[in-house]
Short mmCIF file of C-alpha atoms in Angstrom, two decimals:
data_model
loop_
_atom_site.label_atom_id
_atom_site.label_comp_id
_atom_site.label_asym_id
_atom_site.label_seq_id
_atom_site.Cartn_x
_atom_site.Cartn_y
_atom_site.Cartn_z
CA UNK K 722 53.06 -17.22 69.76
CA UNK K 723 55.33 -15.72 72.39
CA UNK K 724 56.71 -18.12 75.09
CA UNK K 725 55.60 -17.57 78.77
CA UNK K 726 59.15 -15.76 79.53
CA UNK K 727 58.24 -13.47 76.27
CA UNK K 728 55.05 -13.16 77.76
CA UNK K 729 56.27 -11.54 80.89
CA UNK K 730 58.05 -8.80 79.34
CA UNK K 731 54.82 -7.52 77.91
CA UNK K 732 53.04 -4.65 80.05
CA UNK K 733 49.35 -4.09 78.95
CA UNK K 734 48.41 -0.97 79.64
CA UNK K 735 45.00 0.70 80.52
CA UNK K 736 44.92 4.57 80.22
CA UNK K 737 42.20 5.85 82.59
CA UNK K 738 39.85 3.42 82.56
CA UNK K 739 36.10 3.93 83.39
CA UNK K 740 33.74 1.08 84.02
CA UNK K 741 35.03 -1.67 86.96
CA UNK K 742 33.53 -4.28 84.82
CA UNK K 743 35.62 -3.37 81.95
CA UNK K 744 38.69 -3.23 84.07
CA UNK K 745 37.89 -6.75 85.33
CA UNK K 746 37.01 -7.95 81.96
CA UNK K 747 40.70 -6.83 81.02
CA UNK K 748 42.29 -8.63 83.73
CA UNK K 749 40.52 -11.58 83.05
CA UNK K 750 42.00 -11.78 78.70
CA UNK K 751 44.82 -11.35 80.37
CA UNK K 752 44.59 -14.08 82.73
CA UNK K 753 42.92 -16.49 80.22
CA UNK K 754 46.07 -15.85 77.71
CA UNK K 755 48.58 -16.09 80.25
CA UNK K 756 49.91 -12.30 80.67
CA UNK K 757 50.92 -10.79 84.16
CA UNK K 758 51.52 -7.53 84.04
CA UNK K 759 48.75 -4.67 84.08
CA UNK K 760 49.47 -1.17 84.63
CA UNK K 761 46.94 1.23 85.13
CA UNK K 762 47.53 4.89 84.32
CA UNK K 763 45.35 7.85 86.44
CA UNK K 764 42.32 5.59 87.04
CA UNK K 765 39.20 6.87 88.18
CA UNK K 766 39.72 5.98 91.89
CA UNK K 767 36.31 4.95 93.17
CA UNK K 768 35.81 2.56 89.92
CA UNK K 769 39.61 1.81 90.09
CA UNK K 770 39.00 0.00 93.84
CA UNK K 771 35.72 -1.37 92.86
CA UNK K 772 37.27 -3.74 90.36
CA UNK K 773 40.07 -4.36 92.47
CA UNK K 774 38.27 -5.83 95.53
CA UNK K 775 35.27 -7.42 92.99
CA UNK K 776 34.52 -11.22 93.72
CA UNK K 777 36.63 -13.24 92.01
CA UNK K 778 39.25 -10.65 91.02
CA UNK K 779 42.72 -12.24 89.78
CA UNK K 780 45.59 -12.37 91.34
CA UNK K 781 47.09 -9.81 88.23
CA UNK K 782 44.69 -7.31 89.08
CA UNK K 783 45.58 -7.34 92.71
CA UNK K 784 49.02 -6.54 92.04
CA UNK K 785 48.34 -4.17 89.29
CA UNK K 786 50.57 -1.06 89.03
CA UNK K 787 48.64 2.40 89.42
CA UNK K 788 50.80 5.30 88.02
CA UNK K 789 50.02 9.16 87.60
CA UNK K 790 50.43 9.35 83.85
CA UNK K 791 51.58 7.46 80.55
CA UNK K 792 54.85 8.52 80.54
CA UNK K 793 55.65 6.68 83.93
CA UNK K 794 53.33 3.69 82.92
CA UNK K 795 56.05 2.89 79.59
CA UNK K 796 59.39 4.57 81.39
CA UNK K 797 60.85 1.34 81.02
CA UNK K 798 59.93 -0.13 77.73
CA UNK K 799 61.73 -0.28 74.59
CA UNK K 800 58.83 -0.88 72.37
CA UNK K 801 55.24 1.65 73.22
CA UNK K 802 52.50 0.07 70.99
CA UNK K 803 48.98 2.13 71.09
CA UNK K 804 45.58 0.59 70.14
CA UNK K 805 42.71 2.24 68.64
CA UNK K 806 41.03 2.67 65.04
CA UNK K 807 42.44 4.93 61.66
CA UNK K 808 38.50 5.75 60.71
CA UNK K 809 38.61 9.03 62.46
CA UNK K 810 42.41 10.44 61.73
CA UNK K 811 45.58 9.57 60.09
CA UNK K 812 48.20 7.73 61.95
CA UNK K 813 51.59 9.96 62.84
CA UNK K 814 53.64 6.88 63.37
CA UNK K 815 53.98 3.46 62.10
CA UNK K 816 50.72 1.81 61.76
CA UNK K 817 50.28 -2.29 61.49
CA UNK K 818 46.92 -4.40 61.74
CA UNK K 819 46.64 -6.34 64.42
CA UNK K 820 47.41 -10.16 62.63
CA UNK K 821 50.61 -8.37 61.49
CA UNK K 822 51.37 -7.52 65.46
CA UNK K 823 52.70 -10.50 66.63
CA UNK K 824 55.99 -10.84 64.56
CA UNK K 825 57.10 -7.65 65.70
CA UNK K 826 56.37 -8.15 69.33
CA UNK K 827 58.47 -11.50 69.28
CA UNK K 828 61.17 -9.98 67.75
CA UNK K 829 61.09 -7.30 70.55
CA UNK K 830 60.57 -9.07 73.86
CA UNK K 831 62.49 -12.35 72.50
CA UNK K 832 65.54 -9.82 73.23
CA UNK K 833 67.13 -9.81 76.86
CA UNK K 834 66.40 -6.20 78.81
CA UNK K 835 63.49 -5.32 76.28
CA UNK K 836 60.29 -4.86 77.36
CA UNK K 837 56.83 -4.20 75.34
CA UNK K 838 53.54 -2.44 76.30
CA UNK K 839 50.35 -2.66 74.84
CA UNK K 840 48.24 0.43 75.87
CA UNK K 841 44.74 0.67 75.61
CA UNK K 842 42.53 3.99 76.02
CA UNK K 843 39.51 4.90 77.98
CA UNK K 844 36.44 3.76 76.96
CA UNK K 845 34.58 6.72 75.32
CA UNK K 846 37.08 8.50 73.59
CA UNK K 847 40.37 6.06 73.37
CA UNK K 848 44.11 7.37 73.03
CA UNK K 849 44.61 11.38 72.78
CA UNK K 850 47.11 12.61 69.62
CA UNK K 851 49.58 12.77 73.04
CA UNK K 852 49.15 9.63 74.50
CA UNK K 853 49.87 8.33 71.02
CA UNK K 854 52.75 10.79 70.62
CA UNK K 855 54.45 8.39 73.37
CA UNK K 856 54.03 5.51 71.01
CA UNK K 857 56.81 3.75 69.06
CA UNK K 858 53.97 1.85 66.71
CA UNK K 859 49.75 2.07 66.33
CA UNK K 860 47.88 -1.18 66.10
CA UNK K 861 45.03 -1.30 64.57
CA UNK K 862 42.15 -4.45 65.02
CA UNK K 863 40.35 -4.44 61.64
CA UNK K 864 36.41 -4.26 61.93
CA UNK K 865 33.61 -3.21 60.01
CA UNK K 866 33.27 0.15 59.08
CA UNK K 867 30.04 0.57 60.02
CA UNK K 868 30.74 0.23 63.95
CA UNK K 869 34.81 0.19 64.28
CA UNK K 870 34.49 1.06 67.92
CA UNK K 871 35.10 -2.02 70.32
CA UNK K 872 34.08 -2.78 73.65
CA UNK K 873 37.19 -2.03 76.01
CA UNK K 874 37.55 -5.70 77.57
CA UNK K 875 37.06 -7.12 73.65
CA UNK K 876 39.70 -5.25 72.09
CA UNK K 877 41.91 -6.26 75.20
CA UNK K 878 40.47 -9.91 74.42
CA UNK K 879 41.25 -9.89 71.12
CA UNK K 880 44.73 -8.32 71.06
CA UNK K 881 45.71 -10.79 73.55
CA UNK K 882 44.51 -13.68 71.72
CA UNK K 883 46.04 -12.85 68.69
CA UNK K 884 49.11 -12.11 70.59
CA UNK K 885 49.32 -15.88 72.20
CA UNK K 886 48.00 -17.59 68.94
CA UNK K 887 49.16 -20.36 67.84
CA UNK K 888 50.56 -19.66 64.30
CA UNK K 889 48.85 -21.48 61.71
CA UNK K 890 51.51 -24.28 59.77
CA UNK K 891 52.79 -22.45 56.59
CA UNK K 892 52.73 -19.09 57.86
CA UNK K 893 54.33 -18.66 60.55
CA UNK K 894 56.73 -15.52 60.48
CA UNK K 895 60.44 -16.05 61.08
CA UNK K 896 62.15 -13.15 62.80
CA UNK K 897 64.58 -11.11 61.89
CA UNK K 898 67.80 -13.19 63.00
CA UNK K 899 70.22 -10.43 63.55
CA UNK K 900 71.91 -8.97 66.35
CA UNK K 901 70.22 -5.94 67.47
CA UNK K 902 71.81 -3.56 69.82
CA UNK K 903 70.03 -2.43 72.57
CA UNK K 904 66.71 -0.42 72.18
CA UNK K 905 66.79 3.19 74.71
CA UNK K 906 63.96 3.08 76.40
CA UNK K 907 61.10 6.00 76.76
CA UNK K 908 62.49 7.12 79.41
CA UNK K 909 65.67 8.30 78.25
CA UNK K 910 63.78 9.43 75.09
CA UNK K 911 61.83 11.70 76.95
CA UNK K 912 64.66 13.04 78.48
CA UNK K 913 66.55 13.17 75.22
CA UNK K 914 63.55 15.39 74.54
CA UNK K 915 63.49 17.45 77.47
CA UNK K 916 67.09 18.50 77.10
CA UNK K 917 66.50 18.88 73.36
CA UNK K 918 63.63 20.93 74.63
CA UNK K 919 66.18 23.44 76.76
CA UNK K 920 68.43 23.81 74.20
CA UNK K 921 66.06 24.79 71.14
CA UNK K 922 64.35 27.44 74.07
CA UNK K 923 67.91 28.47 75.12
CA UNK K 924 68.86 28.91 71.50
CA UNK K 925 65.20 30.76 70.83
CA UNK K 926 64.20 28.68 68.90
CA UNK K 927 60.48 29.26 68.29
CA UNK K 928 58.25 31.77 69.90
CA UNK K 929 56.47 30.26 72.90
CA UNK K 930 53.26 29.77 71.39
CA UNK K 931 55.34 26.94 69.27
CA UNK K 932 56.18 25.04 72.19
CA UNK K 933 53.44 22.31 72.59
CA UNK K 934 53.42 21.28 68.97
CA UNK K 935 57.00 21.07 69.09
CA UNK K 936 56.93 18.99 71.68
CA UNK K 937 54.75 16.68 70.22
CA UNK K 938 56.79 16.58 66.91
CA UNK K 939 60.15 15.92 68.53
CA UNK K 940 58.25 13.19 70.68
CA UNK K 941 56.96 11.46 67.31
CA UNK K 942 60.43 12.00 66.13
CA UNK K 943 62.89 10.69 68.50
CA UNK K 944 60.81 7.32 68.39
CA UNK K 945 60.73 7.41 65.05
CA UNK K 946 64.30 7.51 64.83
CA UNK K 947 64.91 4.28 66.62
CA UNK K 948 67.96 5.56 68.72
CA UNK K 949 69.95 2.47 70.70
CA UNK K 950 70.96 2.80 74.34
CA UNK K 951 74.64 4.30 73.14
CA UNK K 952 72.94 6.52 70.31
CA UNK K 953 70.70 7.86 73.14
CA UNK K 954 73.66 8.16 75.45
CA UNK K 955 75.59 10.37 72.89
CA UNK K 956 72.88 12.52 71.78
CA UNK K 957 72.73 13.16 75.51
CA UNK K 958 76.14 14.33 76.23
CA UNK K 959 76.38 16.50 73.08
CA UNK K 960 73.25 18.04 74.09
CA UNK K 961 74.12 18.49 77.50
CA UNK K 962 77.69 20.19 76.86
CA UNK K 963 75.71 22.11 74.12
CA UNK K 964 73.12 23.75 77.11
CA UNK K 965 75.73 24.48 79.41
CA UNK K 966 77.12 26.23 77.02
CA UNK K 967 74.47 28.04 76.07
CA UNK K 968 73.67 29.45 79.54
CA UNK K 969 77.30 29.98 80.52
CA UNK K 970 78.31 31.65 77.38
CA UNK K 971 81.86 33.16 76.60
CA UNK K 972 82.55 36.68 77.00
CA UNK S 1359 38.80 -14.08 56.05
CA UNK S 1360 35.23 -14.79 55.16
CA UNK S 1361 33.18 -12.37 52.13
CA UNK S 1362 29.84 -10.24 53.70
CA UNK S 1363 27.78 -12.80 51.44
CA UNK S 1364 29.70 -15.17 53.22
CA UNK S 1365 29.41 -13.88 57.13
CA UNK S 1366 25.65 -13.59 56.22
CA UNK S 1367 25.93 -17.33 56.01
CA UNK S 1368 26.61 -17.95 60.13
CA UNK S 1369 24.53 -17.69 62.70
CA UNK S 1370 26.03 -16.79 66.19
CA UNK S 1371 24.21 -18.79 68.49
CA UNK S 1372 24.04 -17.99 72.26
CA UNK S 1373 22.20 -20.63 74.40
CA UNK S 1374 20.28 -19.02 77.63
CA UNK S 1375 22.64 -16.16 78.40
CA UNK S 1376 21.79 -14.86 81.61
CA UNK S 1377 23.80 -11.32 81.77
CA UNK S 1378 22.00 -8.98 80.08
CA UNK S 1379 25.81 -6.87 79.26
CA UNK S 1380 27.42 -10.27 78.12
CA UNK S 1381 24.14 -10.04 75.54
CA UNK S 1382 25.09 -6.41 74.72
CA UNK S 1383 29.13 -7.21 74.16
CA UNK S 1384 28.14 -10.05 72.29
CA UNK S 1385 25.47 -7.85 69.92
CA UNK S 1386 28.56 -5.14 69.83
CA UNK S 1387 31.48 -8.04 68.85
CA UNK S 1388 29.07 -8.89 65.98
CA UNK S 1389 28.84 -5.38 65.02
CA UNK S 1390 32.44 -5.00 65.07
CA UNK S 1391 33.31 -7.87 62.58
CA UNK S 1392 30.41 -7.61 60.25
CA UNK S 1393 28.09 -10.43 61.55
CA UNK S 1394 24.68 -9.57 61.74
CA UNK S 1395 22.59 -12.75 62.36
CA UNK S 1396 22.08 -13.76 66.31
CA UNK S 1397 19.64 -16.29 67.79
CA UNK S 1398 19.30 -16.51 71.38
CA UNK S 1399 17.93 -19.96 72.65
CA UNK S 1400 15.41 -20.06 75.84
CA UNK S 1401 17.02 -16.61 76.90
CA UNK S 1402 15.53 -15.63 81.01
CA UNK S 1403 13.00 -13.44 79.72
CA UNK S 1404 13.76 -10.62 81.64
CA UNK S 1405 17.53 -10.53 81.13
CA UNK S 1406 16.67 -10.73 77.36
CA UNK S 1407 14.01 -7.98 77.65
CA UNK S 1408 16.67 -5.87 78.92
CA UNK S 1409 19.48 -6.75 76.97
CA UNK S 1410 17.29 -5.69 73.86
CA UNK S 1411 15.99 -2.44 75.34
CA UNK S 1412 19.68 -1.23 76.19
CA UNK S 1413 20.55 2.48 74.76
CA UNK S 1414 22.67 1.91 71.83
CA UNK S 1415 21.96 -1.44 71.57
CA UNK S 1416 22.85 -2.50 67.72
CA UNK S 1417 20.11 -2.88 65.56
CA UNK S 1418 21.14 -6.92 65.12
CA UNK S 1419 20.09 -7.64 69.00
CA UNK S 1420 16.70 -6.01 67.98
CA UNK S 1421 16.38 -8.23 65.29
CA UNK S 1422 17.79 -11.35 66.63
CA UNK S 1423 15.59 -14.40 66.79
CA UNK S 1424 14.35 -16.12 69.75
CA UNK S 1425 13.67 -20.13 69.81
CA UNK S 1426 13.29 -22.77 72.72
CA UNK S 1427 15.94 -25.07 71.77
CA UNK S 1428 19.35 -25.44 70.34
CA UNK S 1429 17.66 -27.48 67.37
CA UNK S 1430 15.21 -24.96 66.55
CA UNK S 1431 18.13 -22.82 66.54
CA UNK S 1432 20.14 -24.43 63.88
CA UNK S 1433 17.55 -26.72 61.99
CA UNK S 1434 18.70 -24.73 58.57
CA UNK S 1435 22.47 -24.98 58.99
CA UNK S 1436 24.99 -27.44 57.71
CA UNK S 1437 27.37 -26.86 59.79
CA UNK S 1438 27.53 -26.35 63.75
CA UNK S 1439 30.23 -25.43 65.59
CA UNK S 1440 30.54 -25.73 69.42
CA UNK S 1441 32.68 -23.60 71.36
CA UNK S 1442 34.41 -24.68 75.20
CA UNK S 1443 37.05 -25.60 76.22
CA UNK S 1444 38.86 -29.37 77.06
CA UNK S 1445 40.23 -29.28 80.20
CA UNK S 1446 37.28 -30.83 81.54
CA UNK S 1447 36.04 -33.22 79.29
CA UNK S 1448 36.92 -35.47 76.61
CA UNK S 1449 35.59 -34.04 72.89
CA UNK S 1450 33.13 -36.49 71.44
CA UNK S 1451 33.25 -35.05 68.47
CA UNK S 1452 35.87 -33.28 65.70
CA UNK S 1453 37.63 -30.19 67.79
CA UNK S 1454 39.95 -27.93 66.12
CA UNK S 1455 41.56 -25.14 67.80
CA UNK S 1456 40.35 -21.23 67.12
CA UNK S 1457 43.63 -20.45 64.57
CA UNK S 1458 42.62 -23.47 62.32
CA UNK S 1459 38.56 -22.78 62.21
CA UNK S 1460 39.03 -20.14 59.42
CA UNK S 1461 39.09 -22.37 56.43
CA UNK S 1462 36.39 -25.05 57.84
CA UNK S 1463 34.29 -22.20 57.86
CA UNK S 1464 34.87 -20.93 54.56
CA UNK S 1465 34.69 -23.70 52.97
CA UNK S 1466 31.20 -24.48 54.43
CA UNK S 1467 29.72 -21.16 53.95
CA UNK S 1468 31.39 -20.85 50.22
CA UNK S 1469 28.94 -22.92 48.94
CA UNK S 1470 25.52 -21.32 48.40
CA UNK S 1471 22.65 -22.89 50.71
CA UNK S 1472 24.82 -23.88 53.58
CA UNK S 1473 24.39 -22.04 56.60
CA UNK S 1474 26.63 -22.17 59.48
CA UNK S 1475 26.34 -21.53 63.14
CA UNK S 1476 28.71 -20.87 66.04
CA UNK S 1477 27.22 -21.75 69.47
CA UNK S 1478 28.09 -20.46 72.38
CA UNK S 1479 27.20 -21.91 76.25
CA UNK S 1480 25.77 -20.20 79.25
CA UNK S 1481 28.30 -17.84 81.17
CA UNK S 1482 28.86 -20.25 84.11
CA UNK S 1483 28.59 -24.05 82.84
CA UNK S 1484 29.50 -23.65 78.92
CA UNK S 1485 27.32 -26.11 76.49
CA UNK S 1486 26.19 -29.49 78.38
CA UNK S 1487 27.05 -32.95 76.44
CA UNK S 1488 23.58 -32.53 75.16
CA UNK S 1489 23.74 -29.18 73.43
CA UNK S 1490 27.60 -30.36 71.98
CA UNK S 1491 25.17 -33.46 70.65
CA UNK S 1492 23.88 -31.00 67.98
CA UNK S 1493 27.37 -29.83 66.83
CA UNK S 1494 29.39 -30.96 64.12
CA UNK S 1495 32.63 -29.33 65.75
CA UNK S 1496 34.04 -28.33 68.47
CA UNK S 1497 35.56 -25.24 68.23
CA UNK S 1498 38.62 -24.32 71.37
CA UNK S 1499 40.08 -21.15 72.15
CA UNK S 1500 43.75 -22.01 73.32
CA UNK S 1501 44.03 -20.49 76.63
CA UNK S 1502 45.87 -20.91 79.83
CA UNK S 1503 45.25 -24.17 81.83
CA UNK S 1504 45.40 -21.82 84.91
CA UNK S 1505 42.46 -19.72 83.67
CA UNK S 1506 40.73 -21.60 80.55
CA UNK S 1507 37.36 -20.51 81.00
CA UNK S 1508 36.12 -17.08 79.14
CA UNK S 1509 34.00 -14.47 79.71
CA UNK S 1510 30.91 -14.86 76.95
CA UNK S 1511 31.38 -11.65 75.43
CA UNK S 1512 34.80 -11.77 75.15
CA UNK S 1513 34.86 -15.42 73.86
CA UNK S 1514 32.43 -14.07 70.96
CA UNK S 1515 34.91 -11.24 70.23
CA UNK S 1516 37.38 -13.57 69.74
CA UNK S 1517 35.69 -16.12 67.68
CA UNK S 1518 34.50 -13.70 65.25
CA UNK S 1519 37.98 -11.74 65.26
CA UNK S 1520 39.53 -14.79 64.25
CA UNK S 1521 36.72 -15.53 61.43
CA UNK S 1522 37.34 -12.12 60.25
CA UNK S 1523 40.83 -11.55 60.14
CA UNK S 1524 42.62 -11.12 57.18
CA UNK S 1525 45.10 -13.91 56.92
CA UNK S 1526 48.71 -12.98 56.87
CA UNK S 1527 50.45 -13.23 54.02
CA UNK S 1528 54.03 -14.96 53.27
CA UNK S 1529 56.01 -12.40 55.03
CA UNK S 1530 53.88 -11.51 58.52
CA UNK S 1531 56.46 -8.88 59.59
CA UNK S 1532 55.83 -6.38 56.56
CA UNK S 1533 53.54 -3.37 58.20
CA UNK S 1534 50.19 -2.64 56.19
CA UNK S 1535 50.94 -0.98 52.81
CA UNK S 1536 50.93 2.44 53.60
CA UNK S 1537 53.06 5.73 52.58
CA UNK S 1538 56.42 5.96 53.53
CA UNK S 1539 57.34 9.73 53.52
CA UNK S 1540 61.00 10.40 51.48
CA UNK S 1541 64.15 9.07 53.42
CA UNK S 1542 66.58 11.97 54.10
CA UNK S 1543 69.33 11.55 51.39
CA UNK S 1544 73.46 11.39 51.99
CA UNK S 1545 73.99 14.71 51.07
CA UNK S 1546 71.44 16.56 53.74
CA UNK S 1547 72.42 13.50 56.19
CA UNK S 1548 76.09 15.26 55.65
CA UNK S 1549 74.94 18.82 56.13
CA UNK S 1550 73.37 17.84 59.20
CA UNK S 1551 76.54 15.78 60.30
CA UNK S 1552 78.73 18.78 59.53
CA UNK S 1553 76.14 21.34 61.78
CA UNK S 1554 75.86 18.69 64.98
CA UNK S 1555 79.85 19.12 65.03
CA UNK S 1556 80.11 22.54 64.13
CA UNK S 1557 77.58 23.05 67.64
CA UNK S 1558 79.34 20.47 69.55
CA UNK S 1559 82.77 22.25 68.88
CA UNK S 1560 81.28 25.76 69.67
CA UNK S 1561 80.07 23.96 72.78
CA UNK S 1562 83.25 22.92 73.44
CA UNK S 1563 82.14 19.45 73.35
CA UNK S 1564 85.16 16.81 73.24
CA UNK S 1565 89.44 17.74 72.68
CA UNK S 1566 90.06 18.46 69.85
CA UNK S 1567 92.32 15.09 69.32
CA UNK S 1568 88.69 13.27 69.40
CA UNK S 1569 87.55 15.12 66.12
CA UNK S 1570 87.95 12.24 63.33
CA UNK S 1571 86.56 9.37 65.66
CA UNK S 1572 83.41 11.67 66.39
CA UNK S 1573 82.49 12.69 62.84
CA UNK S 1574 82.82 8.68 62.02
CA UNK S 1575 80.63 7.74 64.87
CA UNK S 1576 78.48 10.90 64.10
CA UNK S 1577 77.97 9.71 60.84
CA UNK S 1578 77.03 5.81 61.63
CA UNK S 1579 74.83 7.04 64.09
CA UNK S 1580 72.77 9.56 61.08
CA UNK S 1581 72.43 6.70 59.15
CA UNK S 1582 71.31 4.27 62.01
CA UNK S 1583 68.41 6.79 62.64
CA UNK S 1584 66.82 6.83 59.58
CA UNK S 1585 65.95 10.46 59.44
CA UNK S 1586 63.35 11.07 56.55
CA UNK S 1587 63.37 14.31 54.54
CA UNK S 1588 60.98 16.23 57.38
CA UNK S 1589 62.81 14.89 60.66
CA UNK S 1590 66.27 15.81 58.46
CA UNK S 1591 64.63 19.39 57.45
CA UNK S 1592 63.37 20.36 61.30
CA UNK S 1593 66.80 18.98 63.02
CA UNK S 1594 68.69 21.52 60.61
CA UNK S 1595 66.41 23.98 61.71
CA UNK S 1596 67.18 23.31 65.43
CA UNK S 1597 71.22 23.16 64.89
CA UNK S 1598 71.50 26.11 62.79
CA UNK S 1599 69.74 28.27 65.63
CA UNK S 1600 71.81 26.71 68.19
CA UNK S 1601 75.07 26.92 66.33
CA UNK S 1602 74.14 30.82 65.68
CA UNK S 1603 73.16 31.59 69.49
CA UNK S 1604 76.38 29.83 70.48
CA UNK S 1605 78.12 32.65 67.90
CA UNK S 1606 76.26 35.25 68.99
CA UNK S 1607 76.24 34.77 72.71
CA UNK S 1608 73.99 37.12 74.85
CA UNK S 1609 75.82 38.63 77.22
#
């Protein structure tokens, strides 16, 4: 069960979403289980203002964030958790069902300066291999085999629920009580990347052709290295002193 | 988490839905978690008739039963359970909340010839006093006072999620068992250590006076990361380039 100030440092996301009523529908879980924050990521624009001005809209949905891509959507959060089903490819990163989801959130967003997102992909085809390369963690809501596919506004539903659940007496999962340093967030992953990126191409690394897998790996990589905001910063510097060498080389 | 002999035991119940896509979400939720036995009681014909005749509508809502009351409905169960919500009334009967329905309803539909039902209300008023008459339970989904009332489809999702899910063992935070590739061992975590500050030397990277304090933090910071044997094996890859096109500058 996370607290209502827990509560607010969780982002659910919705990656181009198609049907207004499913956007509503969204809005509305998160209304009912008391979450605020909605980001929407490159939606379909006439749909997109449809279930924005419907009847009865919430409030949340009004002041909904629109961004141009993924990336911007989870810039600021420490912990990127993707949603979508195993029965049609392996997971590349850190997998958990969904009744297992709500001890790690806690212990996330109970921190000061963290902040979580729960992303959710478009209706017909879910998260793309890169969406989920931007991931820190894949949650997965376990149903039957024969149809494993859930309605957009039910998987929202029941993420959320099980998210603001009241743990059952007996098992209720303590967190970690530790210190944790501070989590870098995507943002200065992906430009841990990106300078990562210049260097290996500086260096020649790999042909060209190379260069979107690559990418992909080193993205899957760097989160699942778990750097903290000082690793991150010192990765940076070396790698920054390291391309400036590179193109201003000694004679 | 309740056995397939065991889900073919309930009956999901939904008492004169009107929207013929809260019919459909509810078919699909039941689809999702392995339910297969709906009744609809005095459905408006038309909505129903449409509902039914949906593309990809699941093969349950085709088969579903139609009746005129509530008690036709659940004449051959032993136990039924109510679903709404508080704020508005006073429970005349046994409520529980959602989390704690699990093992009622196991240990009702353990036994063979009990049948149980879950009943759900029309989308705008919920179950009258009347229909809640016929329950044994009263079943609530804990949501926020601000915005308790839920969207039929997604308060079915929900329901059965919760009937379904696999109950979390005595240590919630442990991810699903699943392989954990080969963690990077001290000896290539060294090699790696001595390449980063071979590169950030050639790079010219910090004064030489810095040297022992780096390689210490350098070292931490391996072993915070948690490279496994791949991430260790490609990051090699990447330095040794580097280092050599920092040797072998093109001029």
């Amino acid at each position: 069960l996370l607290s209502e100030a827990q509560r607010k440092r969780v982002d659910v996301v919705l990656v181009s979403p198609r049907n207004p009523l499913n956007i509503g529908a969204a809005a509305r879980a998160m209304a009912n289980f008391g979450f605020a924050r909605l980001t929407v990521v490159a939606p379909f624009a006439a749909h997109w203002r449809e279930a924005r001005s419907a009847i009865g809209a919430p409030d949340l949905l009004k002041k909904a964030q629109e961004v141009a891509t993924l990336a911007e959507a989870v810039a600021n959060c420490t912990l990127v958790i993707g949603t979508g089903t195993l029965t049609r490819r392996k997971a590349e990163q850190r997998a958990v069902l969904l009744p297992n989801l709500p001890p790690v959130m806690r212990e996330e967003v109970a921190r000061k300066g963290r902040r979580a997102a729960i992303v959710f992909g478009p209706e017909k085809r879910g998260l793309t291999r890169e969406d989920l390369s931007q991931c820190h963690l894949l949650v997965e809501i376990p149903t039957d085999a024969r149809q494993p596919s859930m309605n957009l506004g039910q998987a929202v539903a029941v993420c959320l629920y099980e998210l603001s659940r009241i743990p059952v007496a007996g098992n209720a999962a303590k967190p970690r009580a530790q210190e944790m340093p501070d989590k870098a967030d995507a943002a200065t992953l992906d430009r841990l990347a990106g300078l990562v990126e210049q260097c290996a191409k500086a260096a020649g690394y790999s042909p060209a052709i190379m260069e979107a897998a690559n990418r992909h790996d080193l993205r899957l990589m760097l989160r699942r290295l778990q750097f903290n905001a000082g690793d991150a910063r010192r990765a940076l510097g070396v790698f920054r002193r390291i391309l400036w060498r590179l193109e201003h080389p000694r004679n």
